[in-house]
Coordinates of C-alpha atoms in Angstrom, one line a residue:
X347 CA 31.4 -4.7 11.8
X348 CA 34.1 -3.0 12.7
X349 CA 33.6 1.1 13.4
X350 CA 34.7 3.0 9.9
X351 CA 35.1 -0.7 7.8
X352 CA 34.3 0.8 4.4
X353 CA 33.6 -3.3 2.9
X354 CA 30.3 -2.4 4.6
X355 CA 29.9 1.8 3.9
X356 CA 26.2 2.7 3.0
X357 CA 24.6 4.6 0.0
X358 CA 26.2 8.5 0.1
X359 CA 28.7 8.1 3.1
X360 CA 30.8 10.4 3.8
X361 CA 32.9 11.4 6.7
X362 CA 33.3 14.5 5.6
X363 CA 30.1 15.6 6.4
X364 CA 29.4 17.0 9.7
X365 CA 26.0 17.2 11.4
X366 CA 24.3 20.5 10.9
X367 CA 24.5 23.3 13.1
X368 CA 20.7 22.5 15.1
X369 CA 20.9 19.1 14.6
X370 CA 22.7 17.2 16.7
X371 CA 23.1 13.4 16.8
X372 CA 20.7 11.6 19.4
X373 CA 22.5 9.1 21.1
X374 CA 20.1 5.6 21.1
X375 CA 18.6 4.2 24.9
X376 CA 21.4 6.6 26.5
X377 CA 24.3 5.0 23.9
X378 CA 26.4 6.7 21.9
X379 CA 26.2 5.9 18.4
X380 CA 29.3 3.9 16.8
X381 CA 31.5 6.1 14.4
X382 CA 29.7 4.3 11.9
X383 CA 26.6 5.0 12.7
X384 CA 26.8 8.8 13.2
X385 CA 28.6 9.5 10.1
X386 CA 25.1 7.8 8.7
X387 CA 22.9 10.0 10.7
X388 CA 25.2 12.5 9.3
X389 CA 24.3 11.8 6.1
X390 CA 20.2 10.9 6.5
X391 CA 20.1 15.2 8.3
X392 CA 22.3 16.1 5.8
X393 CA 19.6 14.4 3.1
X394 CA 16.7 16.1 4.5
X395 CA 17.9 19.7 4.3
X396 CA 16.4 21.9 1.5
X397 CA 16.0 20.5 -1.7
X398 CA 15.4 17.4 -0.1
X399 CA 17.6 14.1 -1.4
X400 CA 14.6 11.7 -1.8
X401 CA 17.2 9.7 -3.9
X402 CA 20.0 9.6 -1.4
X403 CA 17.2 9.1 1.3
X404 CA 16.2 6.0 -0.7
X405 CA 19.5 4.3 -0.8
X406 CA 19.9 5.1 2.8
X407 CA 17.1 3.4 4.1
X408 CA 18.0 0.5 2.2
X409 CA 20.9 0.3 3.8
X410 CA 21.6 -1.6 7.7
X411 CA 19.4 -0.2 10.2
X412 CA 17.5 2.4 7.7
X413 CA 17.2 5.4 9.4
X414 CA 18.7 4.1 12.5
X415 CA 15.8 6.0 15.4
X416 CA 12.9 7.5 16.1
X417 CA 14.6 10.8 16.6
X418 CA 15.7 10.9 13.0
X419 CA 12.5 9.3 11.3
X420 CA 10.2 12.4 12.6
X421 CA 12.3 14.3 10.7
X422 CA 12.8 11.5 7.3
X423 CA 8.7 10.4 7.1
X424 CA 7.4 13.3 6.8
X425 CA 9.5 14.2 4.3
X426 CA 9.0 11.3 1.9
X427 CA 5.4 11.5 2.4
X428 CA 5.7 15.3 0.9
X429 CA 4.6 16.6 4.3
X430 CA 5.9 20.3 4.5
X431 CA 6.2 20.9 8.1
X432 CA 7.3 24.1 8.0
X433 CA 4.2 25.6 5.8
X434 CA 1.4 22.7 5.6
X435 CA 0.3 23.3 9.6
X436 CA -3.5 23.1 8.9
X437 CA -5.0 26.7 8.9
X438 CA -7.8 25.5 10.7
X439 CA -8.2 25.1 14.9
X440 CA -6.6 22.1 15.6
X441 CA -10.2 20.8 17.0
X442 CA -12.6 21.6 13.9
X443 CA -12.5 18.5 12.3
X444 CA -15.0 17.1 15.5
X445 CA -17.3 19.5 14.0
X446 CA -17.2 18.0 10.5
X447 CA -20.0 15.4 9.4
X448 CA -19.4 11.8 11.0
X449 CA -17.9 9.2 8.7
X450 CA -19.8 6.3 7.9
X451 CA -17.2 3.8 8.6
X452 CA -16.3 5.2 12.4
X453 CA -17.8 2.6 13.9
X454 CA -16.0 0.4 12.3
X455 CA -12.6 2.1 13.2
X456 CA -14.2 2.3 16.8
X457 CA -13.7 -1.3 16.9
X458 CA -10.6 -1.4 15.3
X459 CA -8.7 0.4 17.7
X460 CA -10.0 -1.5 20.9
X461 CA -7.9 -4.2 19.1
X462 CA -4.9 -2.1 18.2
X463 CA -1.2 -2.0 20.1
X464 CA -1.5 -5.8 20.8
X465 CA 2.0 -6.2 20.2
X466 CA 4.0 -3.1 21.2
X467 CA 4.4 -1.3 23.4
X468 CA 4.8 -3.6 25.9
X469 CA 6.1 -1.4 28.9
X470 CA 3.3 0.9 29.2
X471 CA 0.3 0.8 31.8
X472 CA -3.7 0.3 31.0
X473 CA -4.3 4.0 31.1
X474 CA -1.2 4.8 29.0
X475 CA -2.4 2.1 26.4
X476 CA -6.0 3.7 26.7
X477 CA -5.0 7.3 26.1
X478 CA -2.8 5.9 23.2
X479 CA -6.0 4.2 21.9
X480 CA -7.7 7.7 22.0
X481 CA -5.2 9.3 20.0
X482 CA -5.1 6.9 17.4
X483 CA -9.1 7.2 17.1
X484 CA -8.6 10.9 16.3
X485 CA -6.2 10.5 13.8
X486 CA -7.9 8.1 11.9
X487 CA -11.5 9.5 12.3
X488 CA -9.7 13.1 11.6
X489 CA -8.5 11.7 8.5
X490 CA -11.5 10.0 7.4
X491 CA -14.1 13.1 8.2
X492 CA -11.6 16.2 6.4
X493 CA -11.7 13.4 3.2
X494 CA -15.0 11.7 3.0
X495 CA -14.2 10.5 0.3
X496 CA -11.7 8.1 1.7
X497 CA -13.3 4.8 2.5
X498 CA -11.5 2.6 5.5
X499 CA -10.4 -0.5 5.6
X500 CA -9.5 -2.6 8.5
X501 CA -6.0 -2.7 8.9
X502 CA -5.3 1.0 8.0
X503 CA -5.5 1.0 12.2
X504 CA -2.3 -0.5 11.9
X505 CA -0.9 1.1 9.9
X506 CA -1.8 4.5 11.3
X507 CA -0.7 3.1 15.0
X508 CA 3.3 2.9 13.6
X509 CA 3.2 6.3 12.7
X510 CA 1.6 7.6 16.0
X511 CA 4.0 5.8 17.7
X512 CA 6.9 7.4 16.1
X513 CA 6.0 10.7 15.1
X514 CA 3.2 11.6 17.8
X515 CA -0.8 12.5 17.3
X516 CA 0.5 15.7 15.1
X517 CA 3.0 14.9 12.7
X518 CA 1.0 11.6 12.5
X519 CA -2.3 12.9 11.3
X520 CA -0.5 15.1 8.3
X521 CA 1.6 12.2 7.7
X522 CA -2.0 9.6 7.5
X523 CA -3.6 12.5 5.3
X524 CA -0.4 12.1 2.6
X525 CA 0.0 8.2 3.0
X526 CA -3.9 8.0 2.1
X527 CA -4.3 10.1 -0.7
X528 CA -0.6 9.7 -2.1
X529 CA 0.9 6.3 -1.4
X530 CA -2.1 3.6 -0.4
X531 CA -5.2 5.8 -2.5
X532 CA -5.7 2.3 -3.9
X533 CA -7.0 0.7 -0.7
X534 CA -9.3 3.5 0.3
X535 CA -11.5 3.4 -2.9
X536 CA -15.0 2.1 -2.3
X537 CA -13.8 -1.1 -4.2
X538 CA -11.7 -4.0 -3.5
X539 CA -10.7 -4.1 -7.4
X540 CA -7.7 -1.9 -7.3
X541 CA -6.4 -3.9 -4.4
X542 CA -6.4 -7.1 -6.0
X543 CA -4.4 -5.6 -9.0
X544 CA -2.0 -5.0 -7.1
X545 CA -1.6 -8.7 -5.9
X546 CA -1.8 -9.8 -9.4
X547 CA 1.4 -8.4 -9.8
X548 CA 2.9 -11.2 -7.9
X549 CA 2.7 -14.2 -10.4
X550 CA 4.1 -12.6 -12.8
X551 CA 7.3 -11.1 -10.5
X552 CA 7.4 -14.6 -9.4
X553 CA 7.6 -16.1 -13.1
X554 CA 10.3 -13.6 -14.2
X555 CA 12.4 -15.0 -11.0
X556 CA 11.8 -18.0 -11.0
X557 CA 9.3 -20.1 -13.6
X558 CA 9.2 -23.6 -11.5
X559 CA 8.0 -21.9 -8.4
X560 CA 5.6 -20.0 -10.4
X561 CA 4.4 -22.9 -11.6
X562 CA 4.0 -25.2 -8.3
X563 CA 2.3 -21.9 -7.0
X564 CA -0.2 -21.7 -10.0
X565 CA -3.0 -23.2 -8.5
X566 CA -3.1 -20.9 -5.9
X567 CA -4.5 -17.4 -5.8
X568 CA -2.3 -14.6 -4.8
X569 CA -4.9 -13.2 -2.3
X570 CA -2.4 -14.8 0.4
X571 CA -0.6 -11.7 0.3
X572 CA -3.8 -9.4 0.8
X573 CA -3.5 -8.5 4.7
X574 CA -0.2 -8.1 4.7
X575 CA 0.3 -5.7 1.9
X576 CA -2.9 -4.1 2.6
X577 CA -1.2 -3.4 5.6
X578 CA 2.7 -2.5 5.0
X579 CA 3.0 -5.4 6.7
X580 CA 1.7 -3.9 9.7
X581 CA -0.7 -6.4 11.1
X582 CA 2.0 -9.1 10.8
X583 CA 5.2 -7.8 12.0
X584 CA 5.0 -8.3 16.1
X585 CA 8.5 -6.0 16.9
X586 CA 8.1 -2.4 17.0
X587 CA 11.7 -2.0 15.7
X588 CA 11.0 -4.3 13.0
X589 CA 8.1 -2.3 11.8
X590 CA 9.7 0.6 11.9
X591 CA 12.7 -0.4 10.1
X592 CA 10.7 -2.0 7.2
X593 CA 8.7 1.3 6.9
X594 CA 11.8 3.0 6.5
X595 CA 12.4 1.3 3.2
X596 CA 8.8 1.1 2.1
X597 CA 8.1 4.3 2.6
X598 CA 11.7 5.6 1.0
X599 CA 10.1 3.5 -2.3
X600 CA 7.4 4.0 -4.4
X601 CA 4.0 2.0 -4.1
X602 CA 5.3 -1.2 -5.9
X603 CA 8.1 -1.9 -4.2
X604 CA 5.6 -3.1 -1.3
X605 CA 4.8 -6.2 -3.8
X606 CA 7.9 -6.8 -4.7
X607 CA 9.0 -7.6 -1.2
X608 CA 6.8 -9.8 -0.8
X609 CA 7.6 -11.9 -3.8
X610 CA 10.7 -11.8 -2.1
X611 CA 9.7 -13.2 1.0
X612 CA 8.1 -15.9 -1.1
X613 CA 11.4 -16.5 -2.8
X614 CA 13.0 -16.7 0.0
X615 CA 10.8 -19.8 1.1
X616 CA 11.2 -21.6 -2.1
X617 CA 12.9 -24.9 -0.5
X618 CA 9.5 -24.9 2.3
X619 CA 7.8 -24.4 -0.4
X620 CA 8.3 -27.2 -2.5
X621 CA 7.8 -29.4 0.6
X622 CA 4.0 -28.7 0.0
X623 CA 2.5 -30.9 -3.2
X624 CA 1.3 -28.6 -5.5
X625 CA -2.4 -30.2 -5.8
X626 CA -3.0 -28.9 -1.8
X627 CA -3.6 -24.9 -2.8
X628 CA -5.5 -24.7 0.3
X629 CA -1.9 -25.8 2.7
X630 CA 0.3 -23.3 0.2
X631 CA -2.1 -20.5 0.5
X632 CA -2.0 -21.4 4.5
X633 CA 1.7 -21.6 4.3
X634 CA 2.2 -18.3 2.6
X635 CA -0.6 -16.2 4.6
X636 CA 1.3 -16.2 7.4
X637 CA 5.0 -14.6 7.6
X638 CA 7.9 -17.0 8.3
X639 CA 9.5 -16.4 11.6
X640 CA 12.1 -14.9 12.1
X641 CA 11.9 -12.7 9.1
X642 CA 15.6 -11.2 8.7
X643 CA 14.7 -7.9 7.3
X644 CA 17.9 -6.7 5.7
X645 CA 18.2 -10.1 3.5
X646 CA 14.7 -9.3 2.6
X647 CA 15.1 -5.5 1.6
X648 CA 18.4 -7.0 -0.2
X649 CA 16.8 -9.2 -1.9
X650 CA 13.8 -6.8 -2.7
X651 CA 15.7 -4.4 -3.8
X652 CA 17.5 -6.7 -6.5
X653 CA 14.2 -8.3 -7.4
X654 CA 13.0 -4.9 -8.4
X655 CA 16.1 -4.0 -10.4
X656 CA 16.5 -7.1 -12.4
X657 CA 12.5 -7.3 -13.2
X658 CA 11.6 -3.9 -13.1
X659 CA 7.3 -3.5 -13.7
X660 CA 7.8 -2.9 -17.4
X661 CA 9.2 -5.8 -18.0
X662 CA 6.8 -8.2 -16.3
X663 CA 5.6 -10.5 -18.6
X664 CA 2.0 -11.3 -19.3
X665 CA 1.4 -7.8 -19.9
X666 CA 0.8 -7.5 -15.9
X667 CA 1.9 -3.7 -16.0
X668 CA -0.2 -2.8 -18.7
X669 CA -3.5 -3.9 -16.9
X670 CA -2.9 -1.8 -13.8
X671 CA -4.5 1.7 -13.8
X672 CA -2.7 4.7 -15.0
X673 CA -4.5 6.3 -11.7
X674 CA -3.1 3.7 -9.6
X675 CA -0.5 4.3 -6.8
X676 CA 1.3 1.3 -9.0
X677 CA 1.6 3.6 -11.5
X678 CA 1.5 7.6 -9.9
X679 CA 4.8 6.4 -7.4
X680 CA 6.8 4.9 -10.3
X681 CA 10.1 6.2 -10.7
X682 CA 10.6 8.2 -8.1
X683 CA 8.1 9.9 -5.2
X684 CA 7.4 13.1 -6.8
X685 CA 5.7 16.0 -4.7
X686 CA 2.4 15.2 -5.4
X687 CA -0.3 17.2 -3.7
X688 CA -3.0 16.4 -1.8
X689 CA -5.4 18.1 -4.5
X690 CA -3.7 15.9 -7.3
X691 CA -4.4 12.6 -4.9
X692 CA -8.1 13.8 -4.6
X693 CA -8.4 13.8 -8.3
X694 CA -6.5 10.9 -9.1
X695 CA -8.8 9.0 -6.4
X696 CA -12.1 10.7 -8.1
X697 CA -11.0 9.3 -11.8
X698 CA -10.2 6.1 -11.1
X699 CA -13.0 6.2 -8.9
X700 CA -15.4 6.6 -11.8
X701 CA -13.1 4.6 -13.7
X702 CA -14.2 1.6 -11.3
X703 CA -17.6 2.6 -11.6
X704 CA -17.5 1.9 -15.3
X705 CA -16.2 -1.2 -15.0
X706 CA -19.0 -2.4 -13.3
X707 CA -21.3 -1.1 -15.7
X708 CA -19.7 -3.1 -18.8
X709 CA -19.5 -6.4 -16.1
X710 CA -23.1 -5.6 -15.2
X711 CA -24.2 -5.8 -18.9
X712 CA -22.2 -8.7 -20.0
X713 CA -23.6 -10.8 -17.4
X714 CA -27.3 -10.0 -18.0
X715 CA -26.2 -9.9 -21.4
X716 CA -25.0 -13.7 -21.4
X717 CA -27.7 -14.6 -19.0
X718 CA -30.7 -14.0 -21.8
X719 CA -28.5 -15.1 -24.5
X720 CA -30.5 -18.5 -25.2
X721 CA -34.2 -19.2 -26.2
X722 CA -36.2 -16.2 -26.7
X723 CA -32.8 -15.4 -28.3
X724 CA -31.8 -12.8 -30.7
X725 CA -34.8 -11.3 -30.7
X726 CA -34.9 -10.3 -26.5
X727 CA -31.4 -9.7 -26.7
X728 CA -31.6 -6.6 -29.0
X729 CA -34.6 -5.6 -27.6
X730 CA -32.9 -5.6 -23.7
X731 CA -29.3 -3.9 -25.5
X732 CA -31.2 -1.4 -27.0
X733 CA -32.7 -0.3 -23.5
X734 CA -29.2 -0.2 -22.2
X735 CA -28.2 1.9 -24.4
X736 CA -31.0 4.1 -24.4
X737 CA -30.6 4.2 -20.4
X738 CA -26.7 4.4 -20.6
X739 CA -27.4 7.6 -23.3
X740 CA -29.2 9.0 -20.5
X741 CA -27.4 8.5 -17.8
X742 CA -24.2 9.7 -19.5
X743 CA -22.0 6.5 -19.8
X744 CA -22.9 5.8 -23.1
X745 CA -18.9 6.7 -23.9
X746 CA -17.7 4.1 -21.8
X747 CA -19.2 1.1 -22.9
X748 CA -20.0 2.1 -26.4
X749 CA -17.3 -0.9 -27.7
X750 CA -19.3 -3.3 -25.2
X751 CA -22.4 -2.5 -26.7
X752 CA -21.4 -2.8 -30.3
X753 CA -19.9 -6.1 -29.8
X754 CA -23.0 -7.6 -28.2
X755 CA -25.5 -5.7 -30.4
X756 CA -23.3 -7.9 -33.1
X757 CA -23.7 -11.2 -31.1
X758 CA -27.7 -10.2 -31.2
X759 CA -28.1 -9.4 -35.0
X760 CA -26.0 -12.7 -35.3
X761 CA -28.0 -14.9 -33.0
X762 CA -31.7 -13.6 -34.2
X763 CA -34.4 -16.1 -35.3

């Protein structure tokens, strides 16, 4: 592309816009930036001044090369993560949290990060790769023992090593605190459920795109896509500039968007696809476990991006946006990334928490229910429902399964010898 070709101009250029007195224009590996490129870096600082442009930071990192360096995404994360840097330094000293209760999953994370930065860097030594290592432990197990709450999840390791890597141990740890409780809630519960809804998203995206791939796909479960969106596509993506530039866009977008990209990707496979018979579920889900190499990532945020606009969640069929929790990150992200706070993410996780817990109360009861629902019949049916609800009364959930009961206290009376 040719420097200043306005066929290819990005979302809010203009050349009018000088950088800001303070901010000047890092140059990239000791290069200086083509004209186009610094009248976009112009724009991204210009974005992130007060009030924010989460918007124009949106379009912008949907656009080539996102937010172009490292240099300019410790100023953009932070900032779309709802990270105030200027007033949200934590109050307490910086190394109280090793005084805090251990977590029950650090050995877990232990382990974890003796596999991590596998991939990238690649031009550091053993004892830069071990002190690396170290930092990532504290940020993760900083995070997990200020919000105990938080359950982790293997994977989130990789996730938290990108944003080590580009904003450093400091502006990484606030910026893990606001992705947990704010953006990826919904994999920290103490449940898989509310991970799973949000790959159950995908056959319906898929149908709304395209019906016949939907349909050769059917027989296979969408849990494919688990690692990798459990991830931000973390644990597949082997380029550090890759990962970086993809998190530019997914974290410019609400939660969603995430899914969406991959339908994208599996779009984007359809002929390979169709290669594979149908009746072989177990080759497909193979097939689209792994990423396909090379992965262009502009075409794919192109495409994800038009996906989402012509199919927007709403409109899914099947009702598949109705069935997701109103205190899912599905649901809290949609339409734009407001400025949450981390007390609102705490008591978003804590309903739908509870709201998970009731679940499987009512799946507890229909399956004992349905397991004593022959010979001794009716009779040892009403007796065991009215214990339930007895013990439910008790124990407070009555509320939440009171249409459950009702409907199998009917079955009873109409099953009774």
């Amino acid at each position: 592309m040719a420097d200043g070709d306005e066929s290819n101009a990005f979302p809010g250029d203009a050349k009018q816009c000088p950088p800001p007195e303070g901010h000047p224009l890092p140059d990239r590996n000791g290069q200086s930036r083509s004209t186009h490129e610094r009248i976009k870096a112009a724009a991204i600082v210009s974005a992130c001044k007060e009030p924010c442009d989460i918007d124009l930071l949106a379009s912008l990192s949907a656009s080539e090369g996102g937010f172009l360096d490292d240099e300019l995404r410790r100023t953009v994360w932070p900032l779309l993560l709802g990270c105030d840097t200027s007033t949200d330094a934590e109050p307490k000293p910086a190394e109280a949290w090793r005084r805090l209760p251990r977590h029950k999953d650090e050995d877990q994370v232990t382990l974890d990060v003796n596999r991590s930065f596998i991939y990238y860097p690649n031009d550091e030594s053993e004892n830069q790769l071990d002190r690396r290592k170290q930092e990532l432990s504290e940020v993760i197990t900083r995070v997990l023992r200020q919000y105990p709450m938080l359950c982790y999840f293997q994977g989130f390791h990789d996730i938290v090593q990108v944003l080590l890597l580009v904003l450093g141990i400091d502006l990484a740890t606030n910026a893990a605190v606001h992705l947990s409780l704010l953006r990826i809630r919904d994999f920290m519960l103490p449940s898989l459920s509310p991970s799973l809804a949000h790959l159950q998203l995908l056959p319906s995206i898929l149908y709304s795109a395209d019906p016949k791939l939907c349909q050769h796909l059917s027989q296979t479960q969408p849990f494919f896509a688990l690692a990798t969106t459990l991830t931000m596509y973390a644990h597949d993506v082997q380029e550090y500039s890759d990962i970086a530039r993809l998190f530019d866009f997914l974290l410019a977008h609400e939660a969603v968007v995430a899914v969406y990209s991959f339908a994208s990707i599996i779009l984007l496979r359809r002929d390979e696809l169709f290669e594979i018979p149908e009746d072989e579920p177990e080759m497909l889900h193979y097939v689209l476990s792994k990423l396909p190499k090379p992965l262009d990532l502009e075409v794919l945020i192109s495409r994800t991006i038009h996906l989402f606009e012509e199919n927007p969640p709403e409109m899914l069929p099947f009702r598949a946006w109705g069935k997701v929790s109103p205190y899912s990150v599905l649901k809290a992200t949609r339409g734009s990334l407001s400025r949450a706070t981390l007390t609102q993410g705490q008591d978003l996780f804590a309903k739908q928490e509870m709201e998970i817990s009731r679940q499987e109360t009512r799946d507890r009861i229909t399956r004992v229910i349905w397991k004593y629902r022959r010979p001794a019949g009716g009779i040892s049916l009403a007796i065991l429902i009215g214990v339930f609800s007895f013990w439910l009364r008790r124990s407070g959930e009555d509320h939440t399964v009171i249409s459950v009961i009702r409907k199998l206290w009917a079955f009873a009376r109409a099953t009774a010898w």
